[in-house]
Amino acid sequence: MEASTKCEMQLLVNGETKSVVARQADTLLFVLRNELGLTGAKPGCLNGDCGACTVLVDGIPIKSCMMLAIETVGKAITTSEGLHNTAIQRAFVEHFAFQCGYCTPGFIMNAFALIERHPDADDSIIQEWLESNICRCTSYKEIEAAVKTVLANHPSIPNDDHF
Amino acid sequence: MAIGKSIIRKEAWDKVTGRAKYTNDFTEKGMLHAKLVTSPYAHARIRAIDTKKARAIPGVRAIITGEGLPLTGEDLRDRPPIAFDKVRYHGEVVAVIVADTLVQAEKAANLVHVAYEPLPAIGTPSEALKEDAPLIHEQLGSYQKNKHTYPEPNTNIAHRTKIRKGNMERGWAESDVVVETRVSFSPSDHIAMETRCATAEILPDGQIMISASSQSPFMIKRLISTYFGEDAGNIVVHTPLVGGAYGGKAPVQLELLAYLAAKAVRGRKVRVWNTREEDMITSPVHIGLEAAVKLGATNDGYIKAAEILFLFDGGAYSDKAIDVSRAAAVDCTGPYHIENVWCDSLCVYTNHPYAAPFRGFGHSEQAFAIERALDLLAEKLDKDKWELRRKNAIRPGHTTPTQVPLNRSNVGDLPACLDRLRELMEWDKWQRIEIDAYTVQAKGISCAWKTSTIDPDASSGVILTFNSDGSVNVISGVVEIGTGTKTILAQIVAEKLKMDVHDVYVKMDIDTQTTPEHWKTVGSRGTFMAGRAALAAADDAIRQLKAIAACILRAPADDLEVGGGKVFLRDDPSIYVPVKDIANGYKYPNGNAVGGQIIGRGSYILRHMTPLDKETGAGKPGPEWTVGAEGVEIELNRRDYTYKILKAFAVIDIGKVLNPKAALGQVMGAMSMGLSFASRETFLFDRYERVLNPQLRTYRPIRFGEHPEYIVEFIETPQIDAPYGARGVGEHGLIGMPAALANALSLAAEVPLNELPLFPEQIWRKKKGDIHDSF
Amino acid sequence: MIPFEITYHRPRSIAEAVRLFDTLQQQGKKPLYYGGGTEIITLSRLHLVAADAVIDIKHIPECRALESNPHELVLGAALPLAALEEADPFPLLTKAASEVADRTARNQITLGGNICGQFFYRETVLPFLLSDSQAVIAGKDGVRQCSIHDVFQRHIRLKPGQFLVQMKVDRSYASLPHFHRKRRKQGKVGYPLVTAAAIKKDGQIRVALSGMCPFPFRSTEVEERLNARHLSLHDRIAGAIQALPRPILNDIEGSAAYRLFVLEQMFFDIIEELGGE
């Protein structure tokens, strides 16, 4: 019988330190969803292909299905539940940039980080970043419009609350 | 008030904050987890299943195999929920492991050893129809079936739909020119971002509680009752928000496994959840097709005869594939006036994953076949491709292939769609231009149409309840799969009750015990059927409000109006009573109370639907035909055959645009799916018919940045019996896209491209002159 | 998720990493060095990789080196591809890296992971093959440096317990005229059909390919034929095609015949762009 590799980890998620017990082999996605009840990040493929599991680790978009939870100890994790009334969320709503909503948290995390990192992003940078996420419902046209609206208005629209 | 406005969907903020919950997001401590053991072969006898090592894994609570299970299937019961004796497709479930954790179930599943004896596997419908083809269903003649399903025992034909309209001899005689063409494509997938998931729990009092990511929560109830003999009243299905479906979550599969798993552990709650690989091949897929079309036309371009053969690759089991093949037959000619039609549409068994409905339900498949033939016909007649379609466009006064007479209400205005498309595409300016030595731009068009072919007694119900502040709750069995229909229903109710749409709340989740039934959330029928039911419920509520208000205001109910949160006297609005004061009973100043809760009830059932005649196909399968005209503009690099889709157009007669941005989103999303399917989506099989690309890494849909410019407009010819005249539109954007793309690329490359997907290598091969045998 | 148990280790130095590997092996465990982890996690899920322990090298300073001195570029094997792209010390490498997987994945996929991993494309090795780079390898016998060609033949040849620490590139190579093109079956994200990287050094074209065969390679025979200026352009290319290792891949991305068709055009474009007069 395999020995258990469970251990206690302190994870910093959305500005809050959380104590979780998980296997060392557990992915960040699994721990966020099953130990912390943060189900915004979604399993779409568990293979790093679709982006539905995207969260931010120290501000950088990461596919949480391909990262071990234990690796993130000491790093700041941000999930969609940690963004409150940000410009990108408002823009997604106003531009009808989602339908079923399953890919949306992943897109929003990636777009949020893109706008922070490249407030003057051009088409090629936008495409490079956002082609990491698949949306099956929309034509991507509304997502493009939402992201470009926020870029155009940046930084005059304040981001209310995020970690 | 609310109709015609781009009202933001009710659940929008939940979705952008990660707080919206889908089936797999609900976890309960103590819940058990199932893992599927699936077949690595496409066709094989199961010799033995050894579960000894698997059982030894700590935490394993049950292992279920296929013995003694009833056969399932919606039209023809040919499918064991877990394979028994034989596996018939790569990925078929052969065992289910139930364990405390998913990891334990995984470990155990990996240790199940199955001994198979491989059998020759069939990979195309035409192979399946050969004289000496192995039989995939040896017992085809003994399967239970419904009345209008016609399997052909001792063959691999699950069902044949016949369309015989007019007189073919006369039709050919009247034709000066005849063209024949063949098209084909393999099965592909819906790849909704949320993979399928179902949980089941059986309580000691007998209640069977299912939760499922499904388009058919009410059908789950019906089928578990039918297949397993459970009382329908004991089965309660919960469906929350669904992360995309496109037809793939209409069939019932995982729910049966969850139920069987729960039974195996004394009713404890078990969850079955598909990995992407399982979602792609174990669960049902997008149907494949081989088709032959023969068209006859006069020299001046009037089509006189059509002979169509559809061989659908329904895969290993018929389930919903039969209905898809029937739906394609029903509208086999496309939206054109053709008096003499002969069509045989076969649902054929192969050793491929079995088919589910795919957005369009047989219509993008049908359109691809017909529209390629039309372009060929136009070339042969030396006529403009748009002209040919315009000339033959179907109109009120014509009949459909199943001989339904069309009128201004039950069919949209195709000529108007075509006229507007021509303008938008600047069709007359050019259709093919050579930009430079390597670059060619070309345009391609296709018409699209569809009626739904759901059960003739399909119905929908809506309940309205009131809150203490006079706001309203809309409770409907339509599943919110992303179409935004739930918000549309709120708009319809707001319009009818003349209230602010923000005061209309919608229950997003379905609970079959308390939510009135909506047949299935399919067929672009949500708005129509649930909308009618919502209007009826609103009328019912209005009647009740007026009845009570009549007492309080001491005026006849006929003199009263409901609007703006009040029930008021039509000729003197200053005399009124607020809705919130009567919605839950009215209290007189002296304390007496009258009335009670206002509960609005409404339902709608499709009317005048009839099954298809077995020999002629005559019958009325659907209430209306939505039509549209679509096109694409592409740029082909003739040196390496790569291409860009520059623009995609659609002009659809939607009857009434209830929510402009939502409608545009639906149509563009559907167009994108159609273009993705046509340009790069297919399962690739090895010579043993195993799927080589069941991952999003190797089955790659269109991504951000590959999207063309979308130009979409709506025509509004009201469907008189629909809510505010609105026709359904969830699927139609997809229907003409594959054909339009193939038409444009064929024109650009100057070689007929009749196989999907349209990979650059495909175009290169056609140019080289490689023969691709489809039959 | 990974359906078996592993322990996670985070050494702070090369010596610690090597020692850890040895210790775990002595305990009868199977350790794996761990970069971005993307391959280990996704392949473990499908039971295609087995391990008892992962040794994360991303916190070893040498493995994260990103130096540009007058003599050479030093690129740590634990650097994520996206970080390398943004720093852009070696433009050809930036082009090669930026086509791997997608941007978000590249925030994790490391240089070492891409070069030493199981997936046989290993596109980021192409610029190093072209620039005759040096590989710094750590193992039980200490840290040593050698030519990439000695340690990478179709795939990295490491002894158990060894791992790639850094790649070193002679500075002059970073600014040479270069070419990079990745053709896929369809679209802009996905495995290559054909990836060709080339540089022009001392008037000679060097070319390295991925996607044609189940390994990336640079071939002297192919380069000889391409550079045979006394022949016609057509004959040079035909000769290069003939000199390719066989068999050419024939798989779900495309047929061998089509790959050759695409490569032919790439050779033509390489000669035209880099000036193979």
Tab-separated table of N, CA, C and O in Angstrom, chain C residues 10-101:
chain	number	residue	atom	x	y	z
C	10	ARG	N	12.187	20.521	-2.998
C	10	ARG	CA	12.618	21.793	-3.558
C	10	ARG	C	14.032	22.122	-3.108
C	10	ARG	O	14.237	22.845	-2.150
C	11	PRO	N	15.046	21.553	-3.807
C	11	PRO	CA	16.433	21.838	-3.438
C	11	PRO	C	16.815	23.276	-3.776
C	11	PRO	O	16.248	23.864	-4.699
C	12	ARG	N	17.767	23.820	-3.049
C	12	ARG	CA	18.186	25.201	-3.264
C	12	ARG	C	19.508	25.309	-3.988
C	12	ARG	O	19.983	26.400	-4.260
C	13	SER	N	20.135	24.132	-4.240
C	13	SER	CA	21.422	24.175	-4.943
C	13	SER	C	21.544	22.936	-5.810
C	13	SER	O	20.824	21.953	-5.616
C	14	ILE	N	22.468	23.014	-6.749
C	14	ILE	CA	22.714	21.874	-7.631
C	14	ILE	C	23.120	20.653	-6.815
C	14	ILE	O	22.605	19.545	-6.992
C	15	ALA	N	24.036	20.881	-5.884
C	15	ALA	CA	24.531	19.764	-5.076
C	15	ALA	C	23.395	19.094	-4.313
C	15	ALA	O	23.302	17.868	-4.251
C	16	GLU	N	22.529	19.923	-3.755
C	16	GLU	CA	21.403	19.372	-2.992
C	16	GLU	C	20.487	18.542	-3.892
C	16	GLU	O	20.020	17.474	-3.500
C	17	ALA	N	20.260	19.052	-5.102
C	17	ALA	CA	19.396	18.344	-6.034
C	17	ALA	C	19.959	16.973	-6.380
C	17	ALA	O	19.248	15.958	-6.362
C	18	VAL	N	21.236	16.961	-6.705
C	18	VAL	CA	21.876	15.703	-7.093
C	18	VAL	C	21.887	14.713	-5.938
C	18	VAL	O	21.598	13.515	-6.111
C	19	ARG	N	22.178	15.237	-4.769
C	19	ARG	CA	22.213	14.394	-3.556
C	19	ARG	C	20.830	13.790	-3.314
C	19	ARG	O	20.687	12.615	-3.006
C	20	LEU	N	19.822	14.635	-3.439
C	20	LEU	CA	18.436	14.225	-3.215
C	20	LEU	C	18.068	13.088	-4.166
C	20	LEU	O	17.466	12.084	-3.767
C	21	PHE	N	18.437	13.265	-5.417
C	21	PHE	CA	18.139	12.252	-6.426
C	21	PHE	C	18.752	10.920	-6.005
C	21	PHE	O	18.100	9.869	-6.024
C	22	ASP	N	20.006	10.996	-5.615
C	22	ASP	CA	20.736	9.792	-5.236
C	22	ASP	C	20.086	9.117	-4.028
C	22	ASP	O	19.854	7.910	-4.022
C	23	THR	N	19.794	9.937	-3.030
C	23	THR	CA	19.190	9.412	-1.803
C	23	THR	C	17.868	8.703	-2.095
C	23	THR	O	17.613	7.588	-1.640
C	24	LEU	N	17.041	9.363	-2.878
C	24	LEU	CA	15.738	8.780	-3.197
C	24	LEU	C	15.909	7.457	-3.947
C	24	LEU	O	15.195	6.490	-3.690
C	25	GLN	N	16.856	7.441	-4.868
C	25	GLN	CA	17.104	6.209	-5.604
C	25	GLN	C	17.528	5.080	-4.673
C	25	GLN	O	17.075	3.945	-4.809
C	26	GLN	N	18.414	5.439	-3.734
C	26	GLN	CA	18.886	4.441	-2.769
C	26	GLN	C	17.725	3.873	-1.973
C	26	GLN	O	17.719	2.728	-1.567
C	27	GLN	N	16.719	4.726	-1.759
C	27	GLN	CA	15.549	4.272	-0.994
C	27	GLN	C	14.620	3.421	-1.847
C	27	GLN	O	13.525	3.052	-1.420
C	28	GLY	N	15.045	3.160	-3.086
C	28	GLY	CA	14.206	2.352	-3.961
C	28	GLY	C	13.105	3.158	-4.631
C	28	GLY	O	12.187	2.617	-5.238
C	29	LYS	N	13.199	4.487	-4.552
C	29	LYS	CA	12.169	5.329	-5.158
C	29	LYS	C	12.576	5.715	-6.567
C	29	LYS	O	13.761	5.657	-6.911
C	30	LYS	N	11.586	6.139	-7.342
C	30	LYS	CA	11.888	6.630	-8.679
C	30	LYS	C	11.698	8.149	-8.697
C	30	LYS	O	10.560	8.634	-8.714
C	31	PRO	N	12.816	8.911	-8.662
C	31	PRO	CA	12.671	10.367	-8.697
C	31	PRO	C	12.730	10.907	-10.120
C	31	PRO	O	13.309	10.282	-11.002
C	32	LEU	N	12.109	12.047	-10.340
C	32	LEU	CA	12.196	12.744	-11.625
C	32	LEU	C	12.542	14.196	-11.335
C	32	LEU	O	11.996	14.785	-10.405
C	33	TYR	N	13.418	14.762	-12.155
C	33	TYR	CA	13.635	16.204	-12.042
C	33	TYR	C	12.411	16.901	-12.624
C	33	TYR	O	11.790	16.402	-13.569
C	34	TYR	N	12.084	18.040	-12.080
C	34	TYR	CA	10.798	18.686	-12.360
C	34	TYR	C	11.042	20.147	-12.704
C	34	TYR	O	11.607	20.889	-11.929
C	35	GLY	N	10.622	20.542	-13.915
C	35	GLY	CA	10.789	21.939	-14.324
C	35	GLY	C	9.452	22.636	-14.175
C	35	GLY	O	8.988	22.905	-13.088
C	36	GLY	N	8.778	22.859	-15.320
C	36	GLY	CA	7.458	23.474	-15.251
C	36	GLY	C	6.431	22.504	-14.684
C	36	GLY	O	5.432	22.901	-14.099
C	37	GLY	N	6.708	21.240	-14.897
C	37	GLY	CA	5.791	20.221	-14.382
C	37	GLY	C	4.640	19.898	-15.315
C	37	GLY	O	3.888	18.954	-15.078
C	38	THR	N	4.506	20.644	-16.393
C	38	THR	CA	3.312	20.459	-17.229
C	38	THR	C	3.278	19.069	-17.842
C	38	THR	O	2.241	18.415	-17.885
C	39	GLU	N	4.430	18.604	-18.302
C	39	GLU	CA	4.459	17.296	-18.930
C	39	GLU	C	4.278	16.186	-17.912
C	39	GLU	O	3.498	15.245	-18.127
C	40	ILE	N	4.990	16.317	-16.781
C	40	ILE	CA	4.886	15.277	-15.761
C	40	ILE	C	3.444	15.141	-15.293
C	40	ILE	O	2.907	14.048	-15.191
C	41	ILE	N	2.786	16.244	-15.025
C	41	ILE	CA	1.415	16.175	-14.522
C	41	ILE	C	0.455	15.626	-15.572
C	41	ILE	O	-0.354	14.744	-15.301
C	42	THR	N	0.536	16.128	-16.813
C	42	THR	CA	-0.444	15.686	-17.811
C	42	THR	C	-0.203	14.249	-18.261
C	42	THR	O	-1.158	13.525	-18.541
C	43	LEU	N	1.035	13.821	-18.317
C	43	LEU	CA	1.288	12.441	-18.720
C	43	LEU	C	1.028	11.460	-17.580
C	43	LEU	O	0.603	10.330	-17.799
C	44	SER	N	1.266	11.900	-16.340
C	44	SER	CA	0.973	11.031	-15.191
C	44	SER	C	-0.505	10.696	-15.149
C	44	SER	O	-0.893	9.574	-14.841
C	45	ARG	N	-1.307	11.682	-15.457
C	45	ARG	CA	-2.761	11.487	-15.430
C	45	ARG	C	-3.147	10.316	-16.327
C	45	ARG	O	-4.077	9.566	-16.037
C	46	LEU	N	-2.435	10.154	-17.422
C	46	LEU	CA	-2.750	9.106	-18.380
C	46	LEU	C	-1.881	7.864	-18.166
C	46	LEU	O	-1.827	6.992	-19.020
C	47	HIS	N	-1.223	7.806	-17.014
C	47	HIS	CA	-0.357	6.667	-16.688
C	47	HIS	C	0.768	6.483	-17.703
C	47	HIS	O	1.209	5.359	-17.933
C	48	LEU	N	1.224	7.571	-18.288
C	48	LEU	CA	2.321	7.478	-19.251
C	48	LEU	C	3.647	7.879	-18.622
C	48	LEU	O	4.686	7.846	-19.271
C	49	VAL	N	3.584	8.344	-17.394
C	49	VAL	CA	4.802	8.664	-16.650
C	49	VAL	C	4.596	8.121	-15.253
C	49	VAL	O	3.497	8.200	-14.699
C	50	ALA	N	5.643	7.547	-14.695
C	50	ALA	CA	5.544	7.047	-13.321
C	50	ALA	C	6.684	7.658	-12.516
C	50	ALA	O	7.790	7.806	-13.010
C	51	ALA	N	6.392	8.036	-11.296
C	51	ALA	CA	7.430	8.605	-10.431
C	51	ALA	C	6.985	8.472	-8.985
C	51	ALA	O	5.785	8.347	-8.709
C	52	ASP	N	7.951	8.468	-8.091
C	52	ASP	CA	7.623	8.468	-6.668
C	52	ASP	C	7.931	9.819	-6.046
C	52	ASP	O	7.418	10.144	-4.978
C	53	ALA	N	8.785	10.577	-6.732
C	53	ALA	CA	9.189	11.866	-6.164
C	53	ALA	C	9.523	12.814	-7.298
C	53	ALA	O	10.009	12.376	-8.350
C	54	VAL	N	9.264	14.095	-7.098
C	54	VAL	CA	9.683	15.100	-8.081
C	54	VAL	C	10.622	16.082	-7.397
C	54	VAL	O	10.377	16.496	-6.256
C	55	ILE	N	11.700	16.409	-8.103
C	55	ILE	CA	12.712	17.317	-7.575
C	55	ILE	C	12.648	18.595	-8.408
C	55	ILE	O	13.070	18.635	-9.567
C	56	ASP	N	12.083	19.614	-7.800
C	56	ASP	CA	11.829	20.877	-8.495
C	56	ASP	C	13.118	21.695	-8.569
C	56	ASP	O	13.642	22.145	-7.552
C	57	ILE	N	13.622	21.892	-9.779
C	57	ILE	CA	14.899	22.606	-9.934
C	57	ILE	C	14.715	24.104	-10.145
C	57	ILE	O	15.690	24.830	-10.373
C	58	LYS	N	13.481	24.584	-10.074
C	58	LYS	CA	13.242	25.986	-10.408
C	58	LYS	C	13.783	26.971	-9.384
C	58	LYS	O	13.797	28.162	-9.613
C	59	HIS	N	14.198	26.467	-8.225
C	59	HIS	CA	14.689	27.401	-7.206
C	59	HIS	C	16.195	27.340	-7.049
C	59	HIS	O	16.755	27.854	-6.086
C	60	ILE	N	16.857	26.687	-8.001
C	60	ILE	CA	18.320	26.638	-8.008
C	60	ILE	C	18.791	27.824	-8.832
C	60	ILE	O	18.453	27.930	-10.025
C	61	PRO	N	19.567	28.728	-8.242
C	61	PRO	CA	19.938	29.983	-8.925
C	61	PRO	C	20.559	29.768	-10.305
C	61	PRO	O	20.191	30.466	-11.259
C	62	GLU	N	21.443	28.797	-10.446
C	62	GLU	CA	22.081	28.592	-11.761
C	62	GLU	C	21.054	28.219	-12.816
C	62	GLU	O	21.220	28.549	-13.993
C	63	CYS	N	20.001	27.524	-12.379
C	63	CYS	CA	19.000	27.079	-13.346
C	63	CYS	C	18.107	28.224	-13.800
C	63	CYS	O	17.352	28.096	-14.762
C	64	ARG	N	18.171	29.334	-13.110
C	64	ARG	CA	17.362	30.477	-13.487
C	64	ARG	C	18.201	31.603	-14.074
C	64	ARG	O	17.751	32.716	-14.254
C	65	ALA	N	19.457	31.275	-14.369
C	65	ALA	CA	20.352	32.308	-14.879
C	65	ALA	C	19.825	32.903	-16.180
C	65	ALA	O	19.294	32.193	-17.025
C	66	LEU	N	19.960	34.191	-16.312
C	66	LEU	CA	19.599	34.860	-17.564
C	66	LEU	C	20.621	35.973	-17.730
C	66	LEU	O	20.393	37.109	-17.338
C	67	GLU	N	21.777	35.573	-18.248
C	67	GLU	CA	22.881	36.526	-18.345
C	67	GLU	C	23.270	36.776	-19.774
C	67	GLU	O	23.243	35.871	-20.609
C	68	SER	N	23.659	37.993	-20.005
C	68	SER	CA	24.140	38.370	-21.311
C	68	SER	C	25.430	39.130	-21.101
C	68	SER	O	25.404	40.301	-20.753
C	69	ASN	N	26.548	38.427	-21.247
C	69	ASN	CA	27.833	39.126	-21.113
C	69	ASN	C	28.472	39.206	-22.506
C	69	ASN	O	27.980	38.562	-23.440
C	70	PRO	N	29.531	39.976	-22.646
C	70	PRO	CA	30.090	40.220	-23.999
C	70	PRO	C	30.446	38.940	-24.736
C	70	PRO	O	30.467	38.888	-25.961
C	71	HIS	N	30.714	37.909	-23.989
C	71	HIS	CA	31.200	36.668	-24.594
C	71	HIS	C	30.046	35.708	-24.939
C	71	HIS	O	29.998	35.133	-26.035
C	72	GLU	N	29.134	35.554	-23.993
C	72	GLU	CA	28.099	34.556	-24.234
C	72	GLU	C	26.784	34.888	-23.519
C	72	GLU	O	26.734	35.709	-22.615
C	73	LEU	N	25.743	34.197	-23.957
C	73	LEU	CA	24.452	34.249	-23.274
C	73	LEU	C	24.366	33.016	-22.400
C	73	LEU	O	24.721	31.914	-22.844
C	74	VAL	N	23.882	33.207	-21.170
C	74	VAL	CA	23.690	32.058	-20.291
C	74	VAL	C	22.209	31.965	-19.992
C	74	VAL	O	21.616	32.906	-19.456
C	75	LEU	N	21.609	30.854	-20.360
C	75	LEU	CA	20.156	30.716	-20.224
C	75	LEU	C	19.836	29.515	-19.340
C	75	LEU	O	20.163	28.380	-19.674
C	76	GLY	N	19.241	29.773	-18.205
C	76	GLY	CA	18.936	28.705	-17.254
C	76	GLY	C	17.848	27.771	-17.769
C	76	GLY	O	16.862	28.219	-18.365
C	77	ALA	N	18.027	26.490	-17.500
C	77	ALA	CA	17.066	25.484	-17.980
C	77	ALA	C	15.715	25.593	-17.289
C	77	ALA	O	14.723	25.068	-17.788
C	78	ALA	N	15.684	26.259	-16.121
C	78	ALA	CA	14.411	26.370	-15.405
C	78	ALA	C	13.680	27.657	-15.720
C	78	ALA	O	12.681	27.981	-15.086
C	79	LEU	N	14.151	28.396	-16.697
C	79	LEU	CA	13.449	29.617	-17.088
C	79	LEU	C	12.197	29.261	-17.871
C	79	LEU	O	12.255	28.444	-18.793
C	80	PRO	N	11.057	29.875	-17.526
C	80	PRO	CA	9.863	29.630	-18.348
C	80	PRO	C	10.059	30.248	-19.721
C	80	PRO	O	10.707	31.298	-19.854
C	81	LEU	N	9.494	29.618	-20.730
C	81	LEU	CA	9.661	30.113	-22.095
C	81	LEU	C	9.159	31.542	-22.226
C	81	LEU	O	9.751	32.358	-22.940
C	82	ALA	N	8.067	31.877	-21.549
C	82	ALA	CA	7.526	33.241	-21.671
C	82	ALA	C	8.530	34.267	-21.150
C	82	ALA	O	8.657	35.355	-21.700
C	83	ALA	N	9.252	33.927	-20.092
C	83	ALA	CA	10.252	34.845	-19.535
C	83	ALA	C	11.389	35.030	-20.531
C	83	ALA	O	11.898	36.137	-20.720
C	84	LEU	N	11.793	33.960	-21.178
C	84	LEU	CA	12.847	34.040	-22.192
C	84	LEU	C	12.402	34.908	-23.359
C	84	LEU	O	13.163	35.725	-23.877
C	85	GLU	N	11.144	34.738	-23.751
C	85	GLU	CA	10.614	35.541	-24.857
C	85	GLU	C	10.656	37.010	-24.505
C	85	GLU	O	11.017	37.849	-25.319
C	86	GLU	N	10.224	37.325	-23.288
C	86	GLU	CA	10.136	38.745	-22.910
C	86	GLU	C	11.514	39.370	-22.804
C	86	GLU	O	11.733	40.504	-23.193
C	87	ALA	N	12.508	38.597	-22.292
C	87	ALA	CA	13.864	39.136	-22.175
C	87	ALA	C	14.513	39.236	-23.554
C	87	ALA	O	15.295	40.147	-23.809
C	88	ASP	N	14.165	38.299	-24.424
C	88	ASP	CA	14.610	38.302	-25.818
C	88	ASP	C	16.126	38.460	-26.011
C	88	ASP	O	16.565	39.292	-26.819
C	89	PRO	N	16.923	37.639	-25.331
C	89	PRO	CA	18.367	37.760	-25.540
C	89	PRO	C	18.819	37.129	-26.863
C	89	PRO	O	19.892	37.432	-27.373
C	90	PHE	N	17.988	36.249	-27.419
C	90	PHE	CA	18.397	35.478	-28.580
C	90	PHE	C	17.163	35.408	-29.475
C	90	PHE	O	16.311	34.526	-29.311
C	91	PRO	N	17.041	36.349	-30.416
C	91	PRO	CA	15.802	36.474	-31.210
C	91	PRO	C	15.319	35.186	-31.858
C	91	PRO	O	14.123	34.930	-31.873
C	92	LEU	N	16.228	34.377	-32.365
C	92	LEU	CA	15.772	33.135	-33.004
C	92	LEU	C	15.135	32.216	-31.962
C	92	LEU	O	14.128	31.554	-32.222
C	93	LEU	N	15.713	32.198	-30.765
C	93	LEU	CA	15.142	31.371	-29.702
C	93	LEU	C	13.773	31.913	-29.295
C	93	LEU	O	12.848	31.161	-29.052
C	94	THR	N	13.675	33.243	-29.262
C	94	THR	CA	12.381	33.852	-28.925
C	94	THR	C	11.313	33.404	-29.915
C	94	THR	O	10.208	33.036	-29.531
C	95	LYS	N	11.669	33.402	-31.192
C	95	LYS	CA	10.685	32.984	-32.200
C	95	LYS	C	10.310	31.521	-32.005
C	95	LYS	O	9.140	31.150	-32.069
C	96	ALA	N	11.324	30.693	-31.768
C	96	ALA	CA	11.051	29.265	-31.588
C	96	ALA	C	10.188	29.036	-30.357
C	96	ALA	O	9.195	28.312	-30.400
C	97	ALA	N	10.560	29.699	-29.255
C	97	ALA	CA	9.825	29.495	-28.006
C	97	ALA	C	8.389	29.985	-28.112
C	97	ALA	O	7.466	29.354	-27.606
C	98	SER	N	8.199	31.103	-28.796
C	98	SER	CA	6.875	31.723	-28.805
C	98	SER	C	5.846	30.929	-29.592
C	98	SER	O	4.670	31.259	-29.577
C	99	GLU	N	6.274	29.878	-30.283
C	99	GLU	CA	5.306	29.075	-31.034
C	99	GLU	C	4.934	27.801	-30.291
C	99	GLU	O	4.094	27.032	-30.748
C	100	VAL	N	5.568	27.556	-29.155
C	100	VAL	CA	5.303	26.323	-28.415
C	100	VAL	C	4.013	26.464	-27.627
C	100	VAL	O	3.778	27.490	-26.985
C	101	ALA	N	3.149	25.489	-27.664
C	101	ALA	CA	1.883	25.460	-26.911
C	101	ALA	C	1.154	26.798	-27.029
C	101	ALA	O	0.871	27.239	-28.114
